Short mmCIF file of C-alpha atoms in Angstrom, two decimals:
data_model
loop_
_atom_site.label_atom_id
_atom_site.label_comp_id
_atom_site.label_asym_id
_atom_site.label_seq_id
_atom_site.Cartn_x
_atom_site.Cartn_y
_atom_site.Cartn_z
CA UNK A 3 118.00 135.57 -74.13
CA UNK A 4 119.71 134.81 -77.38
CA UNK A 5 120.00 137.53 -79.97
CA UNK A 6 118.16 135.41 -82.57
CA UNK A 7 115.14 135.11 -80.29
CA UNK A 8 115.25 138.81 -79.44
CA UNK A 9 115.48 139.68 -83.11
CA UNK A 10 112.37 137.67 -83.90
CA UNK A 11 110.48 139.59 -81.22
CA UNK A 12 111.73 143.05 -82.19
CA UNK A 13 109.13 145.72 -83.00
CA UNK A 14 108.41 146.32 -86.63
CA UNK A 15 110.15 149.16 -88.37
CA UNK A 16 109.98 150.43 -91.93
CA UNK A 17 112.61 148.97 -94.24
CA UNK A 18 115.19 151.33 -95.70
CA UNK A 19 115.84 151.17 -99.45
CA UNK A 20 118.63 152.26 -101.75
CA UNK A 21 122.18 153.28 -100.82
CA UNK A 22 120.99 154.36 -97.37
CA UNK A 23 120.00 150.76 -96.67
CA UNK A 24 123.56 149.59 -97.33
CA UNK A 25 125.08 152.32 -95.16
CA UNK A 26 122.60 151.56 -92.39
CA UNK A 27 123.48 147.88 -92.60
CA UNK A 28 127.20 148.66 -92.34
CA UNK A 29 126.66 150.98 -89.37
CA UNK A 30 124.54 148.37 -87.63
CA UNK A 31 127.15 145.67 -88.26
CA UNK A 32 129.96 147.85 -86.91
CA UNK A 33 127.85 148.67 -83.86
CA UNK A 34 127.35 144.95 -83.21
CA UNK A 35 131.10 144.39 -83.48
CA UNK A 36 131.78 147.18 -81.00
CA UNK A 37 129.16 145.66 -78.71
CA UNK A 38 130.95 142.32 -78.66
CA UNK A 39 128.74 140.43 -81.13
CA UNK A 40 131.66 139.27 -83.26
CA UNK A 41 130.18 135.96 -84.41
CA UNK A 42 132.61 134.04 -86.60
CA UNK A 43 134.65 137.10 -87.61
CA UNK A 44 137.69 136.24 -85.41
CA UNK A 45 137.74 132.66 -86.75
CA UNK A 46 137.58 133.88 -90.35
CA UNK A 47 140.37 136.39 -89.81
CA UNK A 48 142.45 133.82 -87.95
CA UNK A 49 141.94 131.22 -90.68
CA UNK A 50 143.02 133.66 -93.38
CA UNK A 51 146.07 134.81 -91.42
CA UNK A 52 147.42 131.38 -90.47
CA UNK A 53 146.72 130.01 -93.95
CA UNK A 54 148.61 132.90 -95.52
CA UNK A 55 151.48 132.41 -93.06
CA UNK A 56 151.88 128.71 -93.78
CA UNK A 57 151.48 129.30 -97.52
CA UNK A 58 154.40 131.75 -97.40
CA UNK A 59 156.74 129.62 -95.28
CA UNK A 60 155.81 126.31 -96.94
CA UNK A 61 155.62 126.38 -100.73
CA UNK A 62 153.40 123.31 -101.10
CA UNK A 63 150.91 124.16 -98.38
CA UNK A 64 148.14 125.16 -100.81
CA UNK A 65 148.85 122.34 -103.26
CA UNK A 66 146.01 120.05 -104.26
CA UNK A 67 147.62 117.14 -102.42
CA UNK A 68 147.86 119.09 -99.15
CA UNK A 69 144.37 120.57 -99.46
CA UNK A 70 142.96 117.06 -99.76
CA UNK A 71 144.92 116.04 -96.65
CA UNK A 72 143.53 119.06 -94.79
CA UNK A 73 139.94 118.21 -95.66
CA UNK A 74 140.07 114.52 -94.77
CA UNK A 75 141.98 115.22 -91.55
CA UNK A 76 139.55 117.94 -90.48
CA UNK A 77 136.39 115.94 -91.30
CA UNK A 78 136.15 113.84 -88.07
CA UNK A 79 136.87 116.94 -85.96
CA UNK A 80 134.25 119.05 -87.77
CA UNK A 81 131.56 116.36 -87.50
CA UNK A 82 132.12 115.95 -83.77
CA UNK A 83 132.25 119.72 -83.26
CA UNK A 84 128.86 120.07 -84.98
CA UNK A 85 127.31 117.86 -82.30
CA UNK A 86 129.15 119.62 -79.49
CA UNK A 87 127.73 122.99 -80.60
CA UNK A 88 124.27 121.83 -79.45
CA UNK A 89 125.56 120.86 -76.00
CA UNK A 90 127.66 124.01 -75.62
CA UNK A 91 124.66 126.18 -76.52
CA UNK A 92 123.09 125.03 -73.24
CA UNK A 93 126.27 125.68 -71.29
CA UNK A 94 126.88 121.93 -70.90
CA UNK A 95 129.84 119.78 -71.85
CA UNK A 96 130.29 116.24 -73.17
CA UNK A 97 133.75 114.95 -72.26
CA UNK A 98 132.94 111.51 -73.62
CA UNK A 99 132.13 112.50 -77.21
CA UNK A 100 135.49 111.21 -78.43
CA UNK A 101 135.27 107.82 -76.73
CA UNK A 102 131.60 107.55 -77.69
CA UNK A 103 132.66 107.81 -81.33
CA UNK A 104 135.42 105.28 -80.73
CA UNK A 105 133.05 102.79 -79.09
CA UNK A 106 130.44 103.15 -81.84
CA UNK A 107 133.05 102.65 -84.57
CA UNK A 108 134.38 99.59 -82.70
CA UNK A 109 130.89 98.09 -82.57
CA UNK A 110 130.52 98.71 -86.30
CA UNK A 111 133.90 97.11 -87.11
CA UNK A 112 133.39 94.08 -84.86
CA UNK A 113 129.98 93.38 -86.36
CA UNK A 114 131.40 93.59 -89.88
CA UNK A 115 134.67 91.69 -89.41
CA UNK A 116 133.88 89.13 -86.75
CA UNK A 117 130.17 88.52 -87.29
CA UNK A 118 129.86 89.00 -91.03
CA UNK A 119 127.30 91.80 -90.84
CA UNK A 120 126.89 94.00 -93.94
CA UNK A 121 128.51 97.43 -93.70
CA UNK A 122 125.22 99.32 -93.53
CA UNK A 123 124.01 97.22 -90.60
CA UNK A 124 127.27 97.88 -88.75
CA UNK A 125 126.89 101.62 -89.33
CA UNK A 126 123.25 101.62 -88.18
CA UNK A 127 124.16 99.64 -85.06
CA UNK A 128 126.93 102.12 -84.20
CA UNK A 129 124.62 105.10 -84.73
CA UNK A 130 121.88 103.49 -82.64
CA UNK A 131 124.29 102.92 -79.76
CA UNK A 132 125.39 106.55 -80.01
CA UNK A 133 121.80 107.80 -79.78
CA UNK A 134 121.06 105.57 -76.79
CA UNK A 135 124.21 106.79 -75.03
CA UNK A 136 123.16 110.39 -75.60
CA UNK A 137 119.68 109.73 -74.26
CA UNK A 138 120.99 108.11 -71.08
CA UNK A 139 123.47 110.91 -70.42
CA UNK A 140 120.83 113.57 -71.15
CA UNK A 141 118.34 111.86 -68.84
CA UNK A 142 120.88 111.67 -66.01
CA UNK A 143 121.60 115.38 -66.45
CA UNK A 144 118.03 116.58 -66.88
CA UNK A 145 116.16 114.25 -64.51
CA UNK A 146 118.72 113.15 -61.93
CA UNK A 147 120.45 116.51 -61.86
CA UNK A 148 123.98 115.11 -62.09
CA UNK A 149 126.40 117.68 -63.57
CA UNK A 150 127.31 116.90 -67.17
CA UNK A 151 130.99 117.16 -66.31
CA UNK A 152 130.70 114.26 -63.85
CA UNK A 153 128.48 112.13 -66.11
CA UNK A 154 130.63 112.49 -69.18
CA UNK A 155 133.91 112.10 -67.30
CA UNK A 156 132.66 108.74 -66.03
CA UNK A 157 131.48 107.66 -69.47
CA UNK A 158 134.75 108.86 -71.02
CA UNK A 159 136.63 106.32 -68.89
CA UNK A 160 134.02 103.58 -69.27
CA UNK A 161 133.73 103.81 -73.05
CA UNK A 162 137.50 103.85 -73.43
CA UNK A 163 137.62 100.55 -71.54
CA UNK A 164 134.71 99.10 -73.51
CA UNK A 165 136.44 99.90 -76.81
CA UNK A 166 139.62 98.24 -75.59
CA UNK A 167 137.67 95.11 -74.65
CA UNK A 168 135.84 94.98 -77.99
CA UNK A 169 138.91 95.51 -80.16
CA UNK A 170 141.11 93.41 -77.92
CA UNK A 171 144.43 94.28 -76.29
CA UNK A 172 146.57 96.79 -78.09
CA UNK A 173 145.47 95.74 -81.57
CA UNK A 174 143.09 97.06 -84.16
CA UNK A 175 140.29 95.89 -86.43
CA UNK A 176 141.12 96.41 -90.11
CA UNK A 177 138.13 97.34 -92.26
CA UNK A 178 137.62 95.23 -95.39
CA UNK A 179 139.11 96.67 -98.56
CA UNK A 180 136.62 98.13 -101.02
CA UNK A 181 134.08 98.87 -98.28
CA UNK A 182 131.90 101.96 -98.82
CA UNK A 183 133.05 103.06 -95.36
CA UNK A 184 136.67 103.27 -96.54
CA UNK A 185 135.51 104.99 -99.73
CA UNK A 186 134.03 107.85 -97.68
CA UNK A 187 137.46 109.38 -96.98
CA UNK A 188 139.55 107.65 -99.63
CA UNK A 189 137.63 107.93 -102.91
CA UNK A 190 136.52 110.90 -104.94
CA UNK A 191 133.50 112.39 -106.69
CA UNK A 192 133.47 112.52 -110.49
CA UNK A 193 134.54 115.98 -111.59
CA UNK A 194 131.17 116.76 -113.20
CA UNK A 195 129.35 115.84 -109.98
CA UNK A 196 131.55 118.09 -107.90
CA UNK A 197 130.82 121.09 -110.12
CA UNK A 198 127.10 120.23 -110.23
CA UNK A 199 126.84 120.04 -106.44
CA UNK A 200 128.69 123.35 -106.13
CA UNK A 201 126.24 125.02 -108.53
CA UNK A 202 123.26 123.63 -106.61
CA UNK A 203 124.71 124.80 -103.30
CA UNK A 204 125.49 128.33 -104.51
CA UNK A 205 122.11 128.77 -106.21
CA UNK A 206 120.31 127.42 -103.15
CA UNK A 207 122.28 129.73 -100.87
CA UNK A 208 121.44 132.74 -103.05
CA UNK A 209 117.75 131.81 -103.23
CA UNK A 210 117.45 131.42 -99.46
CA UNK A 211 119.20 134.72 -98.75
CA UNK A 212 117.05 136.63 -101.26
CA UNK A 213 113.84 134.99 -99.99
CA UNK A 214 114.75 135.90 -96.41
CA UNK A 215 115.38 139.52 -97.35
CA UNK A 216 112.14 139.72 -99.33
CA UNK A 217 110.15 138.19 -96.48
CA UNK A 218 111.57 140.61 -93.92
CA UNK A 219 110.83 143.61 -96.11
CA UNK A 220 107.29 142.37 -96.65
CA UNK A 221 106.71 142.29 -92.89
CA UNK A 222 108.28 145.71 -92.35
CA UNK A 223 111.56 144.52 -90.82
CA UNK A 224 115.04 145.61 -91.80
CA UNK A 225 116.69 143.21 -94.23
CA UNK A 226 120.14 142.53 -95.61
CA UNK A 227 120.71 144.80 -98.62
CA UNK A 228 120.91 143.12 -102.03
CA UNK A 229 124.55 144.24 -102.64
CA UNK A 230 125.61 142.50 -99.42
CA UNK A 231 123.77 139.33 -100.44
CA UNK A 232 125.41 139.44 -103.87
CA UNK A 233 128.83 139.90 -102.27
CA UNK A 234 128.29 136.91 -99.97
CA UNK A 235 127.13 134.72 -102.85
CA UNK A 236 130.13 135.74 -104.95
CA UNK A 237 132.53 134.90 -102.10
CA UNK A 238 130.93 131.47 -101.62
CA UNK A 239 131.01 130.82 -105.38
CA UNK A 240 134.64 131.91 -105.77
CA UNK A 241 135.92 129.92 -102.81
CA UNK A 242 133.89 126.88 -103.81
CA UNK A 243 135.07 127.09 -107.41
CA UNK A 244 138.70 127.45 -106.37
CA UNK A 245 138.45 124.40 -104.12
CA UNK A 246 136.60 122.32 -106.73
CA UNK A 247 139.10 123.28 -109.42
CA UNK A 248 142.06 122.43 -107.19
CA UNK A 249 140.52 119.09 -106.29
CA UNK A 250 140.22 118.36 -110.01
CA UNK A 251 144.01 118.09 -110.25
CA UNK A 252 145.40 114.54 -110.23
CA UNK A 253 147.07 114.10 -106.83
CA UNK A 254 148.39 110.59 -107.38
CA UNK A 255 152.12 110.83 -106.78
CA UNK A 256 152.74 107.37 -108.31
CA UNK A 257 151.52 107.49 -111.90
CA UNK A 258 153.36 105.54 -114.57
CA UNK A 259 152.78 102.98 -117.29
CA UNK A 260 152.08 100.26 -114.76
CA UNK A 261 150.04 102.28 -112.24
CA UNK A 262 147.68 104.91 -113.66
CA UNK A 263 144.95 105.26 -111.02
CA UNK A 264 143.93 108.88 -110.55
CA UNK A 265 143.18 110.80 -107.37
CA UNK A 266 140.94 113.50 -108.80
CA UNK A 267 137.84 115.21 -107.47
CA UNK A 268 136.55 116.09 -104.03
CA UNK A 269 136.60 113.38 -101.37
CA UNK A 270 133.13 111.94 -100.77
CA UNK A 271 133.32 113.09 -97.17
CA UNK A 272 132.86 116.67 -98.43
CA UNK A 273 129.30 115.75 -99.47
CA UNK A 274 128.65 114.35 -95.99
CA UNK A 275 129.98 117.52 -94.36
CA UNK A 276 127.81 119.75 -96.53
CA UNK A 277 124.68 117.66 -95.89
CA UNK A 278 125.24 117.64 -92.12
CA UNK A 279 125.92 121.37 -92.11
CA UNK A 280 122.76 122.17 -94.07
CA UNK A 281 120.57 119.95 -91.88
CA UNK A 282 121.86 121.25 -88.55
CA UNK A 283 122.09 124.88 -89.69
CA UNK A 284 118.47 124.68 -90.79
CA UNK A 285 117.53 123.04 -87.48
CA UNK A 286 119.12 125.75 -85.38
CA UNK A 287 118.18 128.80 -87.44
CA UNK A 288 114.78 127.98 -88.94
CA UNK A 289 112.86 125.67 -86.62
CA UNK A 290 110.97 126.11 -83.38
CA UNK A 291 113.27 123.55 -81.82
CA UNK A 292 116.33 125.64 -82.69
CA UNK A 293 114.79 128.78 -81.20
CA UNK A 294 114.08 126.88 -78.01
CA UNK A 295 117.65 125.62 -77.80
CA UNK A 296 118.90 129.22 -77.98
CA UNK A 297 116.27 130.34 -75.49
CA UNK A 298 117.20 127.69 -72.92
CA UNK A 299 120.88 128.46 -73.38
CA UNK A 300 120.27 132.19 -72.97
CA UNK A 301 117.97 132.04 -69.95
CA UNK A 302 116.76 128.70 -68.66
CA UNK A 303 114.34 130.04 -66.08
CA UNK A 304 112.69 132.46 -68.48
CA UNK A 305 112.31 129.65 -71.01
CA UNK A 306 110.70 127.40 -68.42
CA UNK A 307 108.21 130.13 -67.49
CA UNK A 308 107.45 130.60 -71.19
CA UNK A 309 106.38 126.98 -71.43
CA UNK A 310 109.51 125.44 -72.96
CA UNK A 311 110.11 121.82 -71.92
CA UNK A 312 113.63 122.48 -70.68
CA UNK A 313 114.33 118.87 -69.67
CA UNK A 314 113.38 117.56 -73.11
CA UNK A 315 115.58 120.14 -74.81
CA UNK A 316 118.47 119.21 -72.54
CA UNK A 317 118.09 115.49 -73.26
CA UNK A 318 117.79 116.12 -77.00
CA UNK A 319 121.08 118.04 -77.30
CA UNK A 320 122.97 115.15 -75.71
CA UNK A 321 121.27 112.74 -78.11
CA UNK A 322 122.35 114.88 -81.07
CA UNK A 323 125.87 115.25 -79.71
CA UNK A 324 126.39 111.52 -79.16
CA UNK A 325 124.79 110.69 -82.50
CA UNK A 326 127.19 113.03 -84.25
CA UNK A 327 130.06 111.55 -82.23
CA UNK A 328 129.11 108.15 -83.66
CA UNK A 329 129.18 109.60 -87.19
CA UNK A 330 132.57 111.14 -86.41
CA UNK A 331 133.80 107.71 -85.29
CA UNK A 332 132.75 106.22 -88.63
CA UNK A 333 134.54 109.01 -90.52
CA UNK A 334 137.69 108.52 -88.44
CA UNK A 335 137.56 104.77 -89.10
CA UNK A 336 137.29 105.53 -92.82
CA UNK A 337 140.32 107.82 -92.63
CA UNK A 338 142.46 105.21 -90.85
CA UNK A 339 140.81 102.26 -92.64
CA UNK A 340 140.68 100.58 -89.23
CA UNK A 341 139.48 100.97 -85.65
CA UNK A 342 142.21 101.15 -83.03
CA UNK A 343 141.88 99.95 -79.45
CA UNK A 344 142.31 103.58 -78.29
CA UNK A 345 139.86 105.01 -80.83
CA UNK A 346 138.41 108.33 -79.72
CA UNK A 347 140.78 108.72 -76.79
CA UNK A 348 143.66 111.15 -76.50
CA UNK A 349 143.14 114.58 -78.04
CA UNK A 350 140.08 113.78 -80.14
CA UNK A 351 137.56 115.49 -77.88
CA UNK A 352 139.82 118.43 -77.06
CA UNK A 353 140.30 119.20 -80.75
CA UNK A 354 136.54 119.06 -81.38
CA UNK A 355 135.71 121.31 -78.41
CA UNK A 356 138.51 123.59 -79.46
CA UNK A 357 137.11 123.75 -82.98
CA UNK A 358 133.67 124.83 -81.75
CA UNK A 359 135.07 127.44 -79.35
CA UNK A 360 137.64 128.80 -81.79
CA UNK A 361 134.85 129.09 -84.37
CA UNK A 362 132.84 131.34 -82.05
CA UNK A 363 130.58 129.11 -79.92
CA UNK A 364 130.45 130.29 -76.31
CA UNK A 365 131.41 127.95 -73.46
CA UNK A 366 128.82 129.74 -71.32
CA UNK A 367 125.83 128.87 -73.50
CA UNK A 368 123.36 130.81 -75.62
CA UNK A 369 125.70 131.80 -78.44
CA UNK A 370 126.95 129.73 -81.36
CA UNK A 371 126.17 128.63 -84.91
CA UNK A 372 126.86 125.57 -87.01
CA UNK A 373 129.37 127.46 -89.15
CA UNK A 374 131.51 127.78 -86.01
CA UNK A 375 132.26 124.04 -86.09
CA UNK A 376 133.34 124.20 -89.73
CA UNK A 377 135.54 127.27 -89.40
CA UNK A 378 137.05 126.14 -86.09
CA UNK A 379 137.70 122.66 -87.44
CA UNK A 380 139.54 124.15 -90.41
CA UNK A 381 141.60 126.40 -88.11
CA UNK A 382 142.66 123.41 -85.99
CA UNK A 383 143.46 121.31 -89.07
CA UNK A 384 145.48 124.12 -90.67
CA UNK A 385 147.51 124.61 -87.48
CA UNK A 386 148.31 120.91 -87.10
CA UNK A 387 149.04 120.40 -90.78
CA UNK A 388 151.11 123.56 -91.10
CA UNK A 389 153.13 122.93 -87.96
CA UNK A 390 153.91 119.37 -89.06
CA UNK A 391 155.37 120.76 -92.28
CA UNK A 392 157.16 123.65 -90.59
CA UNK A 393 158.76 121.80 -87.67
CA UNK A 394 160.46 118.47 -88.16
CA UNK A 395 162.02 116.13 -85.64
CA UNK A 396 161.09 114.09 -82.58
CA UNK A 397 159.45 117.04 -80.79
CA UNK A 398 157.40 118.34 -83.72
CA UNK A 399 154.07 117.00 -82.40
CA UNK A 400 154.74 118.69 -79.08
CA UNK A 401 154.98 122.08 -80.74
CA UNK A 402 151.75 121.35 -82.63
CA UNK A 403 149.83 120.78 -79.39
CA UNK A 404 151.40 123.79 -77.68
CA UNK A 405 150.30 126.11 -80.50
CA UNK A 406 146.82 124.53 -80.73
CA UNK A 407 146.37 124.83 -76.96
CA UNK A 408 147.47 128.46 -77.02
CA UNK A 409 144.93 129.26 -79.77
CA UNK A 410 142.18 127.52 -77.78
CA UNK A 411 143.10 129.42 -74.62
CA UNK A 412 143.08 132.67 -76.55
CA UNK A 413 139.62 131.89 -78.00
CA UNK A 414 138.18 130.91 -74.59
CA UNK A 415 139.67 133.97 -72.92
CA UNK A 416 138.32 136.20 -75.67
CA UNK A 417 134.88 134.64 -75.22
CA UNK A 418 134.96 135.33 -71.48
CA UNK A 419 136.04 138.94 -71.97
CA UNK A 420 133.34 139.58 -74.56
CA UNK A 421 130.69 138.00 -72.36
CA UNK A 422 131.73 140.12 -69.36
CA UNK A 423 131.71 143.25 -71.48
CA UNK A 424 128.22 142.54 -72.83
CA UNK A 425 126.81 141.79 -69.37
CA UNK A 426 128.42 144.91 -67.95
#
């Protein structure tokens, strides 16, 4: 059963205080690493290494303009990967997440452009369709017993055709200019709001970590030492401040006496990413539902005998996954300012699955966190962006996919080796 569930059921032991608590924490962490519980450590190391590499070989890689491009390009992948984490935790797969997002965004665009619906109604309609799709697929898996691979392969093809029919031929539906949907990826927070949100996030993160440690000590359990918590908070604050400062630089490359619009501040999609991360991280780590998802993914039969409604959990993760795919489709439409007839097809799903796996979520179920989607999505975006700058020419995109595929294969192979070592 998942380590988080086991941890909650561990026998009480007296907390250690002072310097010995820090040394005990470090020893315990190193022991977990040696035991194969690496978490997101490989993704963090990989992200730092490849970012440093591209920063050295490409002088403008860490410029404000390129950082903005990285964030808005990674956003649809990260959102979809967040939903896929839930499905992967149960050892399932959703091959149709990409085309689900494409279909939902097509429904939204058609309602807005061809039927005059307000933007918010189009978004709600797309999200509703995504939730219904997830429920149907989850029901077929949980009640009819059809493998998720078969179900989602069929829906992948069907939704791709449905999107083509809705959009029409090989064309696209252009979103209306000035729409809040377009603003999501193409407009920016006021500078003061960006810094305010960062302060709220850092203070909230520190308060939660300190409250957790205090609660565990009160119940006699080992807790994260205060110096470690302080170090984590400082890292979050420094990275967040660096990003917010860099996004405060005017990135408009065409500024003169006749055109003085500024591109300053964080894209609004950053707020959406943070909100989604907080909600789903809280759901997985601090609710009964989250503990049951981990339990079912770790040992389905044991969970069933413990009274967990396994079928309901299985249906729910598909609902969440398809709902997040719909959100991803809206974000992608905002990025492109249109919905293409092939929306969600191609490599969309593979990049999202790759993001979750590269971030540390296991393909075999029972292991994964919401931070995996964020870190993995950033790794994928950095690779694609960096390779596009490094290699020019007609075959440049081919090299991008080769490198991304190799990284995904390495992450999946590493996951399999770690899992075999832990079971052995």
